[in-house]
mmCIF file with all atom_site columns, C-alpha atoms in Angstrom:
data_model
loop_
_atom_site.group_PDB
_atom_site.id
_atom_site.type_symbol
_atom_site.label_atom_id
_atom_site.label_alt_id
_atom_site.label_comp_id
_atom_site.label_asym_id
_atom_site.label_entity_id
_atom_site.label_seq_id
_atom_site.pdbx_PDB_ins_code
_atom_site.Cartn_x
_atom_site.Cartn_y
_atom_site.Cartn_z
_atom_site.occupancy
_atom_site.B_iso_or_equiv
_atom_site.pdbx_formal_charge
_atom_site.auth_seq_id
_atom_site.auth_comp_id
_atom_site.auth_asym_id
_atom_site.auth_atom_id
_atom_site.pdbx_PDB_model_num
ATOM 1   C CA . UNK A 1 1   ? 70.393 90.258  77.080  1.00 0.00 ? 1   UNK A CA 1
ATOM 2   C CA . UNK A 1 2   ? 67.311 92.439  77.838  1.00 0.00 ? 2   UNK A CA 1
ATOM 3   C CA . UNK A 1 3   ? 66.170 89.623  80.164  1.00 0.00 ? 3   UNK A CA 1
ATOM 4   C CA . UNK A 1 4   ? 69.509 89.778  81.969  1.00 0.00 ? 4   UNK A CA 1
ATOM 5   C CA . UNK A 1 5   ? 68.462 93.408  82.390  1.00 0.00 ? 5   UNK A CA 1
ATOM 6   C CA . UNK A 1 6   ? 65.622 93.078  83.503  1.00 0.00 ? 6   UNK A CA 1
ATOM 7   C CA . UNK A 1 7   ? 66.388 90.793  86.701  1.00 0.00 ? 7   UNK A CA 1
ATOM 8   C CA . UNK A 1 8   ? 69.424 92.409  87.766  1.00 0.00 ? 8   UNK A CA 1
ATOM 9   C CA . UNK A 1 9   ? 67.563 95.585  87.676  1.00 0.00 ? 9   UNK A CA 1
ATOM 10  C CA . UNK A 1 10  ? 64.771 94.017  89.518  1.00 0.00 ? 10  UNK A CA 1
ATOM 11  C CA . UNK A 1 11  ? 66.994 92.747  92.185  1.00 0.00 ? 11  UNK A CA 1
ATOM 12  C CA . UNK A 1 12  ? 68.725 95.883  92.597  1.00 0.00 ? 12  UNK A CA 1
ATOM 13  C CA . UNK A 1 13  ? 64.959 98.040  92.805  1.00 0.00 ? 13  UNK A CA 1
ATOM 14  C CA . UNK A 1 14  ? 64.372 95.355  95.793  1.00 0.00 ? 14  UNK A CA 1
ATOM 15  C CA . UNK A 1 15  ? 67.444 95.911  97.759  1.00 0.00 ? 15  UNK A CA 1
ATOM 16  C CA . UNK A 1 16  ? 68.894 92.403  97.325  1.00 0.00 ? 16  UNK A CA 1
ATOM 17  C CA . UNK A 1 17  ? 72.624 92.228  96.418  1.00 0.00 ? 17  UNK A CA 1
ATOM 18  C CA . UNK A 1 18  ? 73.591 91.834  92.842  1.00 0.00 ? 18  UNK A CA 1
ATOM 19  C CA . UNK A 1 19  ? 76.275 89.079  93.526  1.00 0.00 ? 19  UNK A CA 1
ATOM 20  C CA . UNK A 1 20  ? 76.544 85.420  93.002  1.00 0.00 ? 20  UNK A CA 1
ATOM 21  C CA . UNK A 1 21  ? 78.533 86.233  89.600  1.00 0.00 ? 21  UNK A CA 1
ATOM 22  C CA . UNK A 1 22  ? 75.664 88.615  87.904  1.00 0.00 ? 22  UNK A CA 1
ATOM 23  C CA . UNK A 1 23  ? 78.526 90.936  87.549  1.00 0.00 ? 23  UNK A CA 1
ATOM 24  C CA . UNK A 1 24  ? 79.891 88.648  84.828  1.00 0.00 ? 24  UNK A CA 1
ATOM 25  C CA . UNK A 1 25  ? 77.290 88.458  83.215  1.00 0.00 ? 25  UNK A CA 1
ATOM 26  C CA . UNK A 1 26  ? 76.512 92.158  83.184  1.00 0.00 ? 26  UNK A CA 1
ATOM 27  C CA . UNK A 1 27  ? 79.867 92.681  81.846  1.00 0.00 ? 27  UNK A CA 1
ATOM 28  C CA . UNK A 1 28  ? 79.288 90.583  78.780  1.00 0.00 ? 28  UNK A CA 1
ATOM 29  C CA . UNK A 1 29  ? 75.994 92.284  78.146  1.00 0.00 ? 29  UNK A CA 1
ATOM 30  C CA . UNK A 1 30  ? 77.673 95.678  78.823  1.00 0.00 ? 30  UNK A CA 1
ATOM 31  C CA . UNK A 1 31  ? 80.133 94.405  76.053  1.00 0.00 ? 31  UNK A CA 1
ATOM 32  C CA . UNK A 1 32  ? 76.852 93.547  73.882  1.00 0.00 ? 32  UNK A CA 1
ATOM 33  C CA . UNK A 1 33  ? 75.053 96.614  74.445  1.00 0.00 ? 33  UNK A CA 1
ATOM 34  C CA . UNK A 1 34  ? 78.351 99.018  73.999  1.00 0.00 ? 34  UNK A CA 1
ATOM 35  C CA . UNK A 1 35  ? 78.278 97.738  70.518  1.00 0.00 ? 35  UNK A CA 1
ATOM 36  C CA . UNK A 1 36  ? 74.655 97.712  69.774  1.00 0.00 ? 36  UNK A CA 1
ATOM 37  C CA . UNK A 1 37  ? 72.475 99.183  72.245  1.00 0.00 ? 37  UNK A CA 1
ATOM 38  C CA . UNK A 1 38  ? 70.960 103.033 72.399  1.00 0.00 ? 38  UNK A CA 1
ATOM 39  C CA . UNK A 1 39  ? 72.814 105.321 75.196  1.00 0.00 ? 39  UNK A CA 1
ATOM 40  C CA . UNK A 1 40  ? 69.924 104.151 77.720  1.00 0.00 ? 40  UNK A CA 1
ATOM 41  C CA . UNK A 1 41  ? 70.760 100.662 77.627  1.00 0.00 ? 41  UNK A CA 1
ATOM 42  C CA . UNK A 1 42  ? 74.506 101.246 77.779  1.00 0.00 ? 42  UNK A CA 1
ATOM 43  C CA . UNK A 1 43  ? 73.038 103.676 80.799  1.00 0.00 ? 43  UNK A CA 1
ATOM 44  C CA . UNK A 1 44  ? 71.397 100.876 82.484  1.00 0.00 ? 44  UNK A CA 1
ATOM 45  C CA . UNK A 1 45  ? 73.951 97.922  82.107  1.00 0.00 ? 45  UNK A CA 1
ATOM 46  C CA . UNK A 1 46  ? 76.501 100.685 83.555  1.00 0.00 ? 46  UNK A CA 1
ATOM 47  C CA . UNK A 1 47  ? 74.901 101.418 86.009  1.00 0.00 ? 47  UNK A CA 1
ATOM 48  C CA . UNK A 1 48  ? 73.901 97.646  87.231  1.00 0.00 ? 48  UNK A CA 1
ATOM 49  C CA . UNK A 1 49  ? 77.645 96.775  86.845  1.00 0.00 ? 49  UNK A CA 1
ATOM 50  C CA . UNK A 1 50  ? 78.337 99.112  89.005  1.00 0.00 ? 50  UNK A CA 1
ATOM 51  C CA . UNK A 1 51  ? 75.811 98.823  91.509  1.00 0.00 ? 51  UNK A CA 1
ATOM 52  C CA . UNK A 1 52  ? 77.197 94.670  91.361  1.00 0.00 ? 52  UNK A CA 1
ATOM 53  C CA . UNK A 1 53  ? 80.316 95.980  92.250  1.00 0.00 ? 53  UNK A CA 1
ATOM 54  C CA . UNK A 1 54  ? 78.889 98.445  95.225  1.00 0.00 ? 54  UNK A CA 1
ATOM 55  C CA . UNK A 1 55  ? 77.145 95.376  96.365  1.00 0.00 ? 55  UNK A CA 1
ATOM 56  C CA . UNK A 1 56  ? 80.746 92.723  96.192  1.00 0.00 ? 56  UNK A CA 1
ATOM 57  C CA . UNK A 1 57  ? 82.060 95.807  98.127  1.00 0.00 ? 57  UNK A CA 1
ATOM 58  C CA . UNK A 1 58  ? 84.252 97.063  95.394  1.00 0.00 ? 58  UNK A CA 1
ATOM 59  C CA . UNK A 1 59  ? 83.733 101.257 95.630  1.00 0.00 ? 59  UNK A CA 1
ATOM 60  C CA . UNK A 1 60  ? 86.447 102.053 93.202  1.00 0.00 ? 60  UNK A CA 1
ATOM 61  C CA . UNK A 1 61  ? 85.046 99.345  90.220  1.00 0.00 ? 61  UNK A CA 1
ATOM 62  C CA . UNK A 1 62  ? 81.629 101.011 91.379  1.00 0.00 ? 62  UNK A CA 1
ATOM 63  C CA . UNK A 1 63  ? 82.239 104.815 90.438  1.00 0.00 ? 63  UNK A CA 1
ATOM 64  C CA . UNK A 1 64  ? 84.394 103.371 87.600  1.00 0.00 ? 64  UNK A CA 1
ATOM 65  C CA . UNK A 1 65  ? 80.788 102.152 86.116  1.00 0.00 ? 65  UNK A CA 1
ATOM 66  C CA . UNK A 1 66  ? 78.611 105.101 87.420  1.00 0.00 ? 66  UNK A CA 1
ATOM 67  C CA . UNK A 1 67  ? 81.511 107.208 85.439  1.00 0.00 ? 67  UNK A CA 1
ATOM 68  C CA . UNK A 1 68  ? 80.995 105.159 82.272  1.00 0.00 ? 68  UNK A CA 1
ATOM 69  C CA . UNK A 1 69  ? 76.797 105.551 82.524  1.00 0.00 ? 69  UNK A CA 1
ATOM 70  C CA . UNK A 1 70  ? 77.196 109.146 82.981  1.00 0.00 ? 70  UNK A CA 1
ATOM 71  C CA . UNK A 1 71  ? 79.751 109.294 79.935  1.00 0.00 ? 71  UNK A CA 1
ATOM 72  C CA . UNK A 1 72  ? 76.985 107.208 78.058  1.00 0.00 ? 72  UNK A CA 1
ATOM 73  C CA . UNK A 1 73  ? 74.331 109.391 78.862  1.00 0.00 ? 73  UNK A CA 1
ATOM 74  C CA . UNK A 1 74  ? 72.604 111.548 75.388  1.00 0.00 ? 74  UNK A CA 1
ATOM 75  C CA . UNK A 1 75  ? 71.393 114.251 77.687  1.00 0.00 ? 75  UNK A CA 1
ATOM 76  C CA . UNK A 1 76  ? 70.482 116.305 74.315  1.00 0.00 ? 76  UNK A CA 1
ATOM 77  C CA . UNK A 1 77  ? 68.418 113.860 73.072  1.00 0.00 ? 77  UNK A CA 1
ATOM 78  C CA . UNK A 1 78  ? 64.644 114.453 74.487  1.00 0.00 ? 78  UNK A CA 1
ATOM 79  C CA . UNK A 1 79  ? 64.388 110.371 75.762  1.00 0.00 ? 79  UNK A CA 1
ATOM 80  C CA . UNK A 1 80  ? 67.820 110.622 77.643  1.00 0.00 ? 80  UNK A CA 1
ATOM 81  C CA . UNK A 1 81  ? 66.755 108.768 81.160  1.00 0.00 ? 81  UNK A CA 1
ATOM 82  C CA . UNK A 1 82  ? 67.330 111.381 83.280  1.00 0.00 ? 82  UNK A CA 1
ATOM 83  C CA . UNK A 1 83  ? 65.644 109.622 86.077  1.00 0.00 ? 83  UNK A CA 1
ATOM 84  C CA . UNK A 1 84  ? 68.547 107.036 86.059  1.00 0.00 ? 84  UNK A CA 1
ATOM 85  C CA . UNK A 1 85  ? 71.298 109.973 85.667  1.00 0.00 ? 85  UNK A CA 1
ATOM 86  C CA . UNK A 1 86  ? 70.013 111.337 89.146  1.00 0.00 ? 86  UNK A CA 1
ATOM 87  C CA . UNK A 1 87  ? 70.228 107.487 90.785  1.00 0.00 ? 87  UNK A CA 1
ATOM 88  C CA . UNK A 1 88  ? 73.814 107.320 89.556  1.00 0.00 ? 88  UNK A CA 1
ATOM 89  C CA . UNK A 1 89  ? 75.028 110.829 90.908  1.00 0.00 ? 89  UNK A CA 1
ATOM 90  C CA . UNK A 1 90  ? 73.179 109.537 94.764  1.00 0.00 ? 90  UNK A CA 1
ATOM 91  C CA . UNK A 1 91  ? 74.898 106.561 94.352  1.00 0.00 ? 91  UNK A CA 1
ATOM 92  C CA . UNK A 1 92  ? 78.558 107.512 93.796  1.00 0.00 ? 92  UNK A CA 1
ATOM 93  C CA . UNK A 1 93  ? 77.715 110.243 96.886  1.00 0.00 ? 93  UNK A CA 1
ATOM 94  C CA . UNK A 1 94  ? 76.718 107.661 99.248  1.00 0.00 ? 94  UNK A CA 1
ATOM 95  C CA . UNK A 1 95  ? 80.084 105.862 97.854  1.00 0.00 ? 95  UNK A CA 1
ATOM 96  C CA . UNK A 1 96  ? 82.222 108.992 98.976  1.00 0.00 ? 96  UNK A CA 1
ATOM 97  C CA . UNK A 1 97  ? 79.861 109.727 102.392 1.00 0.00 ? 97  UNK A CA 1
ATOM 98  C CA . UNK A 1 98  ? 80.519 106.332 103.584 1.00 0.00 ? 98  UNK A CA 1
ATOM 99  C CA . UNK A 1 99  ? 84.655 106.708 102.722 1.00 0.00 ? 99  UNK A CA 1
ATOM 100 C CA . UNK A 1 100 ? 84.359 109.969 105.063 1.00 0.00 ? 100 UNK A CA 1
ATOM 101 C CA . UNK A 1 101 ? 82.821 108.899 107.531 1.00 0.00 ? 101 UNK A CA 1
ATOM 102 C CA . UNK A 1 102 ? 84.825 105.577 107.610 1.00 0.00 ? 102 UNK A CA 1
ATOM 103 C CA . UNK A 1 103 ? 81.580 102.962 107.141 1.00 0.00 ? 103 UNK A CA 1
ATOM 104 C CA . UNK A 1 104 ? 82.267 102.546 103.439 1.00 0.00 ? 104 UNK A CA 1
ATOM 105 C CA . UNK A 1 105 ? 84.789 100.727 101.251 1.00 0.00 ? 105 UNK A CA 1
ATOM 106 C CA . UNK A 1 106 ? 86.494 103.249 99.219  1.00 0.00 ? 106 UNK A CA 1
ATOM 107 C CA . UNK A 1 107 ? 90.108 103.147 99.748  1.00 0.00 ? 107 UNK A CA 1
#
């Protein structure tokens, strides 16, 4: 599962589309990790299922899985991943900029 992780994370740190059915697969490992991971790996697979979905055009399923990372989130706890809490809250804004201005696909 980690390696799973670590490519689709990859990918999405070099701007290629998470398509091609990785959301799938990220769903089963969010599945895996729900059960048995820390908060920042139920963090990270949130938030790479929901960039997949940004990237298959699917805003709605999107900010449904930025929702769930920030829900995940331990900010008490001293190694929460902040870093990864800010890249979720720019994402879901660019998500509602582009539905204002009419270039995104929130509906």
């Amino acid at each position: 599962m980690s390696a799973l992780l670590e490519r689709a994370d990859s990918l999405n740190r070099n701007y290629v589309p998470l398509t091609d059915g990785i959301d799938s697969l990220l769903l089963e490992a969010s599945y895996y990790y729900d059960s048995h991971g820390n908060p920042n790996q139920q963090m990270r697979v949130h938030y790479l299922l929901g960039c997949a979905y940004r990237d298959l055009g699917d805003a709605p399923q999107a900010l449904h899985y930025y929702q769930d990372t920030v829900d995940a989130a331990d900010t008490v706890n001293f190694d929460c991943d902040n870093r990864l809490l800010s890249s979720i809250y720019g994402q879901s804004g660019n998500l509602f900029r582009d539905a204002i201005t009419g270039t995104g696909c929130l509906m």
